[in-house]
Short mmCIF file of C-alpha atoms and ligand atoms in Angstrom, two decimals:
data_model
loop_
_atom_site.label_atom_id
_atom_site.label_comp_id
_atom_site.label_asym_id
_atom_site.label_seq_id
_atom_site.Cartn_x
_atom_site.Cartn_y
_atom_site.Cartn_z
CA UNK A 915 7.62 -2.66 -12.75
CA UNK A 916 4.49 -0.52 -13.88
CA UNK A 917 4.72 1.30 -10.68
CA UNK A 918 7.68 3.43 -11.35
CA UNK A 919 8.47 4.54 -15.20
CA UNK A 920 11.17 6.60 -14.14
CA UNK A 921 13.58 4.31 -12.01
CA UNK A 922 16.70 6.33 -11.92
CA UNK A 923 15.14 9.48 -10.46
CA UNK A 924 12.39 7.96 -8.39
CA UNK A 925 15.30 5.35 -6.58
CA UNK A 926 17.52 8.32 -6.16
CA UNK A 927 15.07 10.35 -4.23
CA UNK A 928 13.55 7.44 -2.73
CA UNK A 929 16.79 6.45 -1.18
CA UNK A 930 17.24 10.17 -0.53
CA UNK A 931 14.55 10.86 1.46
CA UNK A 932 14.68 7.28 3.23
CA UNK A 933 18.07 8.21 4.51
CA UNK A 934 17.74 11.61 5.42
CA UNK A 935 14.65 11.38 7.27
CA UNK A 936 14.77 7.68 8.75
CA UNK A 937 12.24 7.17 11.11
CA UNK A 938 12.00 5.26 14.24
CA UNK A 939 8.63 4.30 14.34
CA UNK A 940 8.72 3.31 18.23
CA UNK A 941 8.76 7.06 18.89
CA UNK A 942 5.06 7.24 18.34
CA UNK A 943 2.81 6.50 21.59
CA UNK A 944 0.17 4.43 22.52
CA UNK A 945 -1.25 2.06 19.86
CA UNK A 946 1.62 2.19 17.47
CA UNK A 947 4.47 -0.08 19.02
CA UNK A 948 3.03 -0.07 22.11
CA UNK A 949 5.26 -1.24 25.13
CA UNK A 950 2.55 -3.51 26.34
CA UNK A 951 4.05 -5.77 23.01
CA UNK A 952 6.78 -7.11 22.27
CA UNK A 953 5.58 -8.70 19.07
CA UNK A 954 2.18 -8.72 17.01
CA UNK A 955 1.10 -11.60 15.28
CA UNK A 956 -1.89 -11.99 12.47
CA UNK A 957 -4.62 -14.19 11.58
CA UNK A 958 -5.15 -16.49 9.15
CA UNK A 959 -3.12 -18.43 6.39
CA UNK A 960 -0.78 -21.73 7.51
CA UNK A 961 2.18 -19.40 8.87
CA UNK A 962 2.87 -18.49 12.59
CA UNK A 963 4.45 -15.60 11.74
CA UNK A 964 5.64 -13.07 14.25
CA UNK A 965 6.59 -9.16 13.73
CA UNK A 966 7.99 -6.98 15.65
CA UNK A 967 6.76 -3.48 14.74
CA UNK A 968 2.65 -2.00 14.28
CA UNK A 969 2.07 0.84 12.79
CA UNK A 970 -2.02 2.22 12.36
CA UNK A 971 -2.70 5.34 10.17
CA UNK A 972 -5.83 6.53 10.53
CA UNK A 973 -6.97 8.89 7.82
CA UNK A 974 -10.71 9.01 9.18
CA UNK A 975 -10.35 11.91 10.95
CA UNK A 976 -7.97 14.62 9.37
CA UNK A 977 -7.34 18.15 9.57
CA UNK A 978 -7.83 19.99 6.94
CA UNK A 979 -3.32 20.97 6.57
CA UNK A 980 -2.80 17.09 7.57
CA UNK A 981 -0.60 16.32 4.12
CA UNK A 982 1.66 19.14 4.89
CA UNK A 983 1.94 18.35 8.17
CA UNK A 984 5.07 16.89 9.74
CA UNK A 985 3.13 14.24 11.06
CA UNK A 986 2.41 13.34 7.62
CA UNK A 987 5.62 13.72 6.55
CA UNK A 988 7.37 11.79 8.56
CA UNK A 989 5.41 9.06 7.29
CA UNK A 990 4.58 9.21 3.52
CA UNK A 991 5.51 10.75 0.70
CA UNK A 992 3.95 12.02 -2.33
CA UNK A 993 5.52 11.60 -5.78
CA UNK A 994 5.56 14.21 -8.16
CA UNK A 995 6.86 12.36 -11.30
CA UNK A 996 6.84 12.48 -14.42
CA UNK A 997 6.69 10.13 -17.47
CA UNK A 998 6.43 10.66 -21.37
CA UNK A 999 4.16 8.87 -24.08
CA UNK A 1000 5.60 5.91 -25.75
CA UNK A 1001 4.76 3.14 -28.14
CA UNK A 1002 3.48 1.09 -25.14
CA UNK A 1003 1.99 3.82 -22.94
CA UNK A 1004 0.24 6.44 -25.45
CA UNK A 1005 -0.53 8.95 -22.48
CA UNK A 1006 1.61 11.37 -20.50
CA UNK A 1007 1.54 10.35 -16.64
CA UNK A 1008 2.29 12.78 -14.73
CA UNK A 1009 2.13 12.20 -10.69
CA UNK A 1010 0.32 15.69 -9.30
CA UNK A 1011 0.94 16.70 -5.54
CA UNK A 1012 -2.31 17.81 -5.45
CA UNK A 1013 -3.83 14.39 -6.61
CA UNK A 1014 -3.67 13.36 -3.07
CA UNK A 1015 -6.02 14.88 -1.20
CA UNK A 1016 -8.37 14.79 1.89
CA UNK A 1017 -12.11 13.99 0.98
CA UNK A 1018 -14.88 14.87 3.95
CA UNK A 1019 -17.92 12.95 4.15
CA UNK A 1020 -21.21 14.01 4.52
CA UNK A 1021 -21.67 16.55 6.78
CA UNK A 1022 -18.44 16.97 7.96
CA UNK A 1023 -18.44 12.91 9.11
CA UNK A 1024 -15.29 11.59 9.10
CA UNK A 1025 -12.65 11.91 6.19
CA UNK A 1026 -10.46 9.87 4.43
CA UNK A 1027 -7.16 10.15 2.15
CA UNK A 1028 -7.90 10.08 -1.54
CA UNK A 1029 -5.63 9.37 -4.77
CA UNK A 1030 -7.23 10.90 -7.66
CA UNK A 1031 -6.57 10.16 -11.32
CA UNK A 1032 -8.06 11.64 -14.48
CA UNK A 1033 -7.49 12.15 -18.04
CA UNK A 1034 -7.55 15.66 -19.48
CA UNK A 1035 -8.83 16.05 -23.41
CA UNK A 1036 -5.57 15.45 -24.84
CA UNK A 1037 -2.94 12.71 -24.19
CA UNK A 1038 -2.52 13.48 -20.43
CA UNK A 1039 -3.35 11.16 -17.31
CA UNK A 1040 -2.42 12.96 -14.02
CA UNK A 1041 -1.70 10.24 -11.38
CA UNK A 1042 -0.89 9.91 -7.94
CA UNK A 1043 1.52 7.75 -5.83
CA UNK A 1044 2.83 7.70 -2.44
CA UNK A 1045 5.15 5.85 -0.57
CA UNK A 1046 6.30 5.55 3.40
CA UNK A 1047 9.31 6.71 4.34
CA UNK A 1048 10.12 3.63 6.24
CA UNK A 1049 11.66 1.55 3.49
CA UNK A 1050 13.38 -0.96 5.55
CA UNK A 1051 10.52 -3.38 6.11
CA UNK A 1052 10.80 -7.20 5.43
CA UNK A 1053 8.14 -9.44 5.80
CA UNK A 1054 4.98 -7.73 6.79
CA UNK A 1055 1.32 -7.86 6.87
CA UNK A 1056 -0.08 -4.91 5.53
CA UNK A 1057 -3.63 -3.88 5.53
CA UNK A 1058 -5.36 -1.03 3.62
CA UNK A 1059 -9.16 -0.12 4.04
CA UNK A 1060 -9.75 0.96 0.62
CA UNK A 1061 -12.44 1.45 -2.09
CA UNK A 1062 -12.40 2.53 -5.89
CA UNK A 1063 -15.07 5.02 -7.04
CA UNK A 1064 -15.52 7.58 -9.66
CA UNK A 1065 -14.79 11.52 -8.82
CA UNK A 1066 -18.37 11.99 -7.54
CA UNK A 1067 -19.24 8.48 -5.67
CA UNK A 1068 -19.67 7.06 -9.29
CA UNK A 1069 -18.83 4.68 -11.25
CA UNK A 1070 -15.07 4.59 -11.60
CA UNK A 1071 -14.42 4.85 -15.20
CA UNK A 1072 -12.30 2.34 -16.94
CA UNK A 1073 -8.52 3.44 -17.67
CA UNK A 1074 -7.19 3.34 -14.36
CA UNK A 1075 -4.71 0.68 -12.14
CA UNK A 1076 -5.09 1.19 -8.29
CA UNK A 1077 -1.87 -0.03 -6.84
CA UNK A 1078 -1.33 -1.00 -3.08
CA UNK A 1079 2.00 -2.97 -3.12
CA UNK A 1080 5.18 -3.19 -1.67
CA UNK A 1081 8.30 -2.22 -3.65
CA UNK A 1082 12.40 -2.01 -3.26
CA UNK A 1083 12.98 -2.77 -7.09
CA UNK A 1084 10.44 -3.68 -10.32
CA UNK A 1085 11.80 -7.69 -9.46
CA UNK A 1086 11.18 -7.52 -5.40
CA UNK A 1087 7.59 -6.01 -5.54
CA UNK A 1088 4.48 -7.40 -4.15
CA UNK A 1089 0.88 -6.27 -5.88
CA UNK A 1090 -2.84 -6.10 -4.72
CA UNK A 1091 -4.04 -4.28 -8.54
CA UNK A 1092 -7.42 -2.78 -8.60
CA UNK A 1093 -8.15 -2.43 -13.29
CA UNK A 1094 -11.19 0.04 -13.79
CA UNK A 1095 -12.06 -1.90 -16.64
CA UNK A 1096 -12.27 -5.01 -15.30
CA UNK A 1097 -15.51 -6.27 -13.14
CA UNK A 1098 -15.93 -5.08 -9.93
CA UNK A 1099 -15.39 -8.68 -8.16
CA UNK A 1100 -11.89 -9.02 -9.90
CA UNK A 1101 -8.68 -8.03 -8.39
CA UNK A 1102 -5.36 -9.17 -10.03
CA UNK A 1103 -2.56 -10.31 -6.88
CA UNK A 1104 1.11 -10.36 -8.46
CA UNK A 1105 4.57 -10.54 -7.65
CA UNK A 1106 6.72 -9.15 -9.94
CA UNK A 1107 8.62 -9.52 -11.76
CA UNK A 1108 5.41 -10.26 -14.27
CA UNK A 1109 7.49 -10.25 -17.92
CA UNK A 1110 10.19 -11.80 -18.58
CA UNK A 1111 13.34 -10.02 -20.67
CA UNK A 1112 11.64 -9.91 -23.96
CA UNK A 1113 8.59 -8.69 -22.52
CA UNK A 1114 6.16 -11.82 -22.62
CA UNK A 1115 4.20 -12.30 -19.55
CA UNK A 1116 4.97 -15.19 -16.88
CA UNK A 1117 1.91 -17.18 -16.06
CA UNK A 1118 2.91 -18.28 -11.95
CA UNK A 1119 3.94 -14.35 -11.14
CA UNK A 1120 -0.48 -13.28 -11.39
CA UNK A 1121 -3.12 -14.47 -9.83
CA UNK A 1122 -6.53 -13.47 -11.39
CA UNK A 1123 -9.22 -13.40 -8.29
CA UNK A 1124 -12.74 -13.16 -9.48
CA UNK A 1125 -15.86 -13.24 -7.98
CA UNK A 1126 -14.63 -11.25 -4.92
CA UNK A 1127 -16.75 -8.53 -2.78
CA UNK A 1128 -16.99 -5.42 -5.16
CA UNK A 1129 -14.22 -3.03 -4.53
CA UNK A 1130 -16.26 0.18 -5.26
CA UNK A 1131 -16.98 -0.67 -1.48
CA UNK A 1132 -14.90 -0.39 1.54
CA UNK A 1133 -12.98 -4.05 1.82
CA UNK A 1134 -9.71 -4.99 4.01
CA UNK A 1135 -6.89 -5.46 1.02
CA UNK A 1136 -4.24 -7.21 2.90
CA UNK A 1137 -0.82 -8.59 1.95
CA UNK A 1138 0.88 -11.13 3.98
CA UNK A 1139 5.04 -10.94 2.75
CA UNK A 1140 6.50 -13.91 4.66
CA UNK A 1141 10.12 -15.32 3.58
CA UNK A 1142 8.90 -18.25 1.29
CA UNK A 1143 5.32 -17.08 0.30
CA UNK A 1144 3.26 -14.36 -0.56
CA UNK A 1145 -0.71 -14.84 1.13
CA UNK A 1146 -3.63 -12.15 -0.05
CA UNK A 1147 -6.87 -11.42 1.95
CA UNK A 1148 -9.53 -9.50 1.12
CA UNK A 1149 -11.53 -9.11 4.35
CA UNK A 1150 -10.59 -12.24 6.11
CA UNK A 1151 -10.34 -14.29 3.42
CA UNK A 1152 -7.54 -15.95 2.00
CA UNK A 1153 -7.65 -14.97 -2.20
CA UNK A 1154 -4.41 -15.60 -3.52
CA UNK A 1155 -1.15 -16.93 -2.48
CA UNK A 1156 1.88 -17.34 -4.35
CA UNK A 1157 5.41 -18.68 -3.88
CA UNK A 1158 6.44 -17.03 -7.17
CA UNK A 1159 9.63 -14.43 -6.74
CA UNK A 1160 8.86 -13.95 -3.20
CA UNK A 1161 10.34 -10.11 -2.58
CA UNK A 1162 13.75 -10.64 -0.50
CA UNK A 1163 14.69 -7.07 -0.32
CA UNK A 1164 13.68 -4.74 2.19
CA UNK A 1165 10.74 -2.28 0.79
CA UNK A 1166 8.36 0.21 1.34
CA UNK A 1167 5.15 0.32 1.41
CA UNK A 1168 2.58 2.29 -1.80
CA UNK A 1169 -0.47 3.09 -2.88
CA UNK A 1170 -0.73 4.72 -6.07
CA UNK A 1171 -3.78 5.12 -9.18
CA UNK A 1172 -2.39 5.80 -12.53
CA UNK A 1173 -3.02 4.96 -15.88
CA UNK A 1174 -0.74 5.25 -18.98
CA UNK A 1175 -3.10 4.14 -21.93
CA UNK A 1176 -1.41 1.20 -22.44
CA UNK A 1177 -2.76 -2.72 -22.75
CA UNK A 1178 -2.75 -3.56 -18.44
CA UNK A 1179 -4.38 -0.23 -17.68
CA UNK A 1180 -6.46 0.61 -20.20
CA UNK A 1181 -6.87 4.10 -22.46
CA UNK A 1182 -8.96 5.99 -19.76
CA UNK A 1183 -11.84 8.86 -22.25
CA UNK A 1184 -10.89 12.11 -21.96
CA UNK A 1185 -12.68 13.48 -19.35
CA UNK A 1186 -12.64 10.31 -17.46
CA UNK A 1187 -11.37 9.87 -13.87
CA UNK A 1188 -11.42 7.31 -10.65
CA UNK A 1189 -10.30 7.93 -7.18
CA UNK A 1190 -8.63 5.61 -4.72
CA UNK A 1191 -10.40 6.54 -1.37
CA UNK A 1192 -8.57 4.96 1.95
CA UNK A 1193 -9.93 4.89 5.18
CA UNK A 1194 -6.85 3.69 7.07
CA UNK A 1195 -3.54 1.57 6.64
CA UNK A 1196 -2.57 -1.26 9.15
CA UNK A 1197 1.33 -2.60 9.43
CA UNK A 1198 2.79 -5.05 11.52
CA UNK A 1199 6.15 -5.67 9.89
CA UNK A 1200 9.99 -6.50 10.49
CA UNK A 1201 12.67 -4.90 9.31
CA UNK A 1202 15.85 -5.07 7.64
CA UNK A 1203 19.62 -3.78 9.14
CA UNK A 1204 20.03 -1.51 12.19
CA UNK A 1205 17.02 0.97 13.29
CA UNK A 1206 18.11 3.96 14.21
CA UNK A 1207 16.49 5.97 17.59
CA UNK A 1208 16.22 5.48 21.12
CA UNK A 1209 13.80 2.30 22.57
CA UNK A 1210 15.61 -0.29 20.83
CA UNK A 1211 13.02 -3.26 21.00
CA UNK A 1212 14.84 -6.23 21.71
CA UNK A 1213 14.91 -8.93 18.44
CA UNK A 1214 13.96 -12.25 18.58
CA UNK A 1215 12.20 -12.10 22.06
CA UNK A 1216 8.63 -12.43 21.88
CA UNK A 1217 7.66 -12.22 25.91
CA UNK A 1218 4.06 -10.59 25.24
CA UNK A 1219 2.35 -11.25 21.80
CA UNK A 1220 -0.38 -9.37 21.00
CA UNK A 1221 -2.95 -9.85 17.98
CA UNK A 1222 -4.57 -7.15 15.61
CA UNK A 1223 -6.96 -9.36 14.14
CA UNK A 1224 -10.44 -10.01 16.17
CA UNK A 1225 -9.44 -7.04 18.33
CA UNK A 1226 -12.35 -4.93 19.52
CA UNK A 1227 -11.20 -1.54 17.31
CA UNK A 1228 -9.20 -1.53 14.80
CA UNK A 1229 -5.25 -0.57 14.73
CA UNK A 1230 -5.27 -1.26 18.37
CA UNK A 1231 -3.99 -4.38 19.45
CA UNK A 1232 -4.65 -6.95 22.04
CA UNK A 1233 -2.36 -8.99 24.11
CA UNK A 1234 -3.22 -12.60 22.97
CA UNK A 1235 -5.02 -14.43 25.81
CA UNK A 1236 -2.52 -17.27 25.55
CA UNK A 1237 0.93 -15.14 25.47
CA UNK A 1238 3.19 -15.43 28.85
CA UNK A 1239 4.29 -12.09 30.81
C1 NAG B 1323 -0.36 -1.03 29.00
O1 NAG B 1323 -0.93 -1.88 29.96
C2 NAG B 1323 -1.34 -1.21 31.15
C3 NAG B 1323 -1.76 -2.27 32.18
O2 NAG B 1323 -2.67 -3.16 31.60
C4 NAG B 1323 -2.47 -0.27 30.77
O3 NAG B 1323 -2.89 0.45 31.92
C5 NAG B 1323 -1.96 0.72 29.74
O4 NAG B 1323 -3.02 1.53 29.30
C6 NAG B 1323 -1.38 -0.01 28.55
N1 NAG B 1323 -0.74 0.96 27.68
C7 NAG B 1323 -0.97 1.01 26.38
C8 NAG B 1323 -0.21 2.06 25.64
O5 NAG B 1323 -1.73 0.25 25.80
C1 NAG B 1324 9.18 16.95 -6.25
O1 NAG B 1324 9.29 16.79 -4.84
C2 NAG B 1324 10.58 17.05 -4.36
C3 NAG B 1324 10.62 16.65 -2.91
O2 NAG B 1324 9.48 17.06 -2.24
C4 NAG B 1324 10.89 18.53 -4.58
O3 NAG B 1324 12.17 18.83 -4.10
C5 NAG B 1324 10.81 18.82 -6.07
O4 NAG B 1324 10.97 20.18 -6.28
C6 NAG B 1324 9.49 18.39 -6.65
N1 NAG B 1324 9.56 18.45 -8.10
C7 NAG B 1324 8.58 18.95 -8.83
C8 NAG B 1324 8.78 18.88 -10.30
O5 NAG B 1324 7.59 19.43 -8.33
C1 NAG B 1325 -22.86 10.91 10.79
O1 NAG B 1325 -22.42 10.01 11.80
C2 NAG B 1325 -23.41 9.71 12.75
C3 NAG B 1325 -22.79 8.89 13.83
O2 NAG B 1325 -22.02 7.83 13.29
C4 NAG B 1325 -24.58 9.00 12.05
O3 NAG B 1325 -25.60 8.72 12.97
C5 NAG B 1325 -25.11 9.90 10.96
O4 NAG B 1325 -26.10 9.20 10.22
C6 NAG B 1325 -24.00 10.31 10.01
N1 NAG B 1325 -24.52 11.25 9.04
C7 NAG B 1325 -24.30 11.12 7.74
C8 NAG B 1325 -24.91 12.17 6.89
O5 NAG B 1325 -23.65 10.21 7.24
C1 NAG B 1326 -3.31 18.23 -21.15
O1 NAG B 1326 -2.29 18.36 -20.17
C2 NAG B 1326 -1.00 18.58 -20.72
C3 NAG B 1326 0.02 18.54 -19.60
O2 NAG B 1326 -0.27 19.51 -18.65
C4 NAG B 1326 -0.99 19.91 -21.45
O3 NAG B 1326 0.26 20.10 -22.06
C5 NAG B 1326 -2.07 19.91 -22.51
O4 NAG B 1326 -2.15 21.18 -23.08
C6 NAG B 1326 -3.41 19.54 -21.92
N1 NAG B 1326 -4.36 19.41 -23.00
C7 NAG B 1326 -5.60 19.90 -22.90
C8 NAG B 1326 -6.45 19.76 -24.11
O5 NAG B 1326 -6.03 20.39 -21.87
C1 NAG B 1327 -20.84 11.48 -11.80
O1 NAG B 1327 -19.93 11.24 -12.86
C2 NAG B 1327 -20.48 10.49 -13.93
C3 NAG B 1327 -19.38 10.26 -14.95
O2 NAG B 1327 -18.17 10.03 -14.36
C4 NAG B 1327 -21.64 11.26 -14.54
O3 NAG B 1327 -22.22 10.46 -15.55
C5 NAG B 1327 -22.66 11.58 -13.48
O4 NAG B 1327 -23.65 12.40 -14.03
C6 NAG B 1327 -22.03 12.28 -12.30
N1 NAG B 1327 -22.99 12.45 -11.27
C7 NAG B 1327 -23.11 13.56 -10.58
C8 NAG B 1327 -24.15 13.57 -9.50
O5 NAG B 1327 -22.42 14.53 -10.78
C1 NAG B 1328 0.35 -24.29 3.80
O1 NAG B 1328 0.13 -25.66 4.13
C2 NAG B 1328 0.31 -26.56 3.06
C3 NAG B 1328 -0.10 -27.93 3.51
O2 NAG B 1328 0.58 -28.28 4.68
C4 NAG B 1328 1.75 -26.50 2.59
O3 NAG B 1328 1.93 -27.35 1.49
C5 NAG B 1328 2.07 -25.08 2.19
O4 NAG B 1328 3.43 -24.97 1.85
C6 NAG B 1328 1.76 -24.11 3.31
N1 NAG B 1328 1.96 -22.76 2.84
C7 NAG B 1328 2.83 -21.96 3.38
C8 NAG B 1328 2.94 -20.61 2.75
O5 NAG B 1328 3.50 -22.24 4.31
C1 NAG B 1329 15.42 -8.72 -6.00
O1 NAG B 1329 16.45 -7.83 -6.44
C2 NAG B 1329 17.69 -8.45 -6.66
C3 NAG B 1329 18.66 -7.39 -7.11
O2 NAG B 1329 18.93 -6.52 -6.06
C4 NAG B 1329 17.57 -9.54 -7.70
O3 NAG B 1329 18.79 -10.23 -7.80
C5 NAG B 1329 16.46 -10.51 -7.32
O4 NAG B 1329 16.24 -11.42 -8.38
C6 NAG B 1329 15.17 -9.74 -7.08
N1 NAG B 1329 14.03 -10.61 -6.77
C7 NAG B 1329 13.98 -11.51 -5.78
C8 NAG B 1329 12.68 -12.20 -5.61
O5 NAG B 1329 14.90 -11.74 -5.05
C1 NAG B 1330 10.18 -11.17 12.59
O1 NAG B 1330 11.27 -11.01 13.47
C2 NAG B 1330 11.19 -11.82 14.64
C3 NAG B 1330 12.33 -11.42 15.56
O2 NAG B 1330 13.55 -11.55 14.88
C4 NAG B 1330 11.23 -13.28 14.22
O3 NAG B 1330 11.09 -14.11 15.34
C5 NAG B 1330 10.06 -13.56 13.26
O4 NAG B 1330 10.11 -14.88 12.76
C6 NAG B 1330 10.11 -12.59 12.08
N1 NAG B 1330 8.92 -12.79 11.28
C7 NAG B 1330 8.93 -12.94 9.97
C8 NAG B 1330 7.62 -13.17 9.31
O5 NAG B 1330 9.95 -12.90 9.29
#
């Protein structure tokens, strides 16, 4: 729900874009959907659960033109949306292109993607948000490798919600919600919807997680979606599961770091600003209707299961020692 102000047009060219540029992710070689699998399967949690596709997008090493790239957009999309002051959000958001951008580290080592967010010295909060094209997943385990700061390494300052969720509508959505103005061990986990029609929260849809690892470092943010229960890791620990308005719809995937002024975010200072800085995103996911392309994998087969946890390097999976040829 606080992910997308402006339903009509954001669904509209969400669906848009979905359907005119529909991916197959199985065209991609080597780690992503690799023919040596036939299904990936995760660690931890009570469920033996099973998926079918893996994608790895590794924003460690970038070129420079990577975000206009087709490689890039083939994959993602960044919003550029708008939404006005009101009684409940007192600041303009408005979702910048150029908010998403490509950070280098020290000399020249390695890059990563960034989602920038800052408050000008009036009533304005530029944003950013992007989604994956692929919006047919259901029932995933998503991983991002992510870390709040301020603009210059910083302090982030307070003001600011950093959103990595999955989302088909504001009632089928699936949070991992990083507040600026809350400590740096607390992360709120929620599936929405969070208020109920008049607008008063609902106690099962949040879970609160305190004490965590700081997220001003790098941590592993990870949402299990399974069909009856929602399961959060940070790192490889279990912090949060719910059972609460599992999503049933099939989604995308977003990350996003806004603010609006309101209550749940906070009124960022003018001047202010945070940055949502991701080293990669993991996804080993099932999806929903027909996928288009060539290499149909065959459904419900799982001949060769391979594992992306306790692999030796990340976003390439193993076969599992135990799976059958
Ligand atoms: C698939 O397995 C073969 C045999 O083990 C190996 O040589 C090849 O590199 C693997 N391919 C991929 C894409 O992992
Ligand atoms: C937003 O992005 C869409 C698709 O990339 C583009 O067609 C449109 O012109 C953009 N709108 C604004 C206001 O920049
Ligand atoms: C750059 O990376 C190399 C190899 O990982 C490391 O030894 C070096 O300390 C890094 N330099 C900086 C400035 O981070
Ligand atoms: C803040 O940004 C808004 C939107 O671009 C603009 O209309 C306004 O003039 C800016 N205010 C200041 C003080 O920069
Ligand atoms: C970083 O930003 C903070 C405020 O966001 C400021 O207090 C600090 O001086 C800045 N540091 C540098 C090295 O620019
Ligand atoms: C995990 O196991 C417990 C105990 O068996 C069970 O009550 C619970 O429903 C399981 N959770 C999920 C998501 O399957
Ligand atoms: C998902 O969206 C549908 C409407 O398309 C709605 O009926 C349902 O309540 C939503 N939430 C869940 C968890 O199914
Ligand atoms: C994913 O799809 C496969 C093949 O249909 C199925 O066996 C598995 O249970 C599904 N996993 C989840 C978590 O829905």
């Amino acid at each position: 729900m606080r992910s997308s102000t402006f339903l009509p047009l954001f669904s509209m060219l969400g669906a848009f874009r979905a359907l005119s540029l529909a991916d197959d992710p199985r065209t991609n070689p080597a780690k992503d959907n690799s023919p040596n699998c036939s299904c990936y399967t995760v660690d931890g949690g009570n469920d033996t659960a099973y998926f079918t596709f893996h994608r790895f997008w590794d924003f460690r090493n970038l070129s420079p033109d990577h975000l206009t790239s087709d490689a890039w957009n083939a994959d993602w999309w960044i919003q550029n949306w708008t939404s006005p002051a009101s009684s409940d959000s007192p600041l303009e958001r408005i979702n910048l292109v150029e908010n998403v951008g490509i950070l280098t580290g020290k000399n020249g080592n390695g890059t990563a993607l960034t989602l920038n967010t800052y408050r000008n010295n009036s009533h304005t909060q530029f944003t950013a948000e992007i989604q994956s094209m692929q919006q047919n997943i259901k029932h995933a385990s998503i991983r991002f490798h992510a870390r709040v700061v301020g603009s210059n390494g910083s302090e982030a300052s307070k003001g600011a919600c950093a959103g990595l969720f999955t989302w088909s509508n504001d009632d089928n959505e699936s949070d991992i919600e990083i507040l600026t103005q809350d400590p740096l061990g607390t992360i709120r986990y929620t599936n929405q919807p969070d208020l109920d029609k008049a607008g008063n929260a609902i106690p099962q849809a949040s879970i609160t997680s305190t004490a965590l690892p700081p997220w001003s470092l790098f941590h592993t943010h990870r949402i299990d979606w399974l069909a009856h229960a929602t399961h959060w890791f940070l790192d490889d620990a279990l912090v949060a599961a719910n059972t609460y308005s599992v999503p049933q719809r099939p989604s995308g995937i977003f990350m996003n770091l806004w603010g609006d002024g309101g209550s749940w975010t906070g009124e960022m200072a003018q001047g202010g600003s945070a940055v949502l800085v991701l080293e990669w995103v993991e996804a080993v996911f099932n999806t929903s209707g027909p996928v288009k392309g060539p290499g149909k994998r065959a459904e419900g087969k799982c001949g060769v299961v391979c594992r992306v946890d306790g692999v030796r390097e990340i976003g390439w999976p193993e076969v599992y020692p135990n799976s059958k040829n």
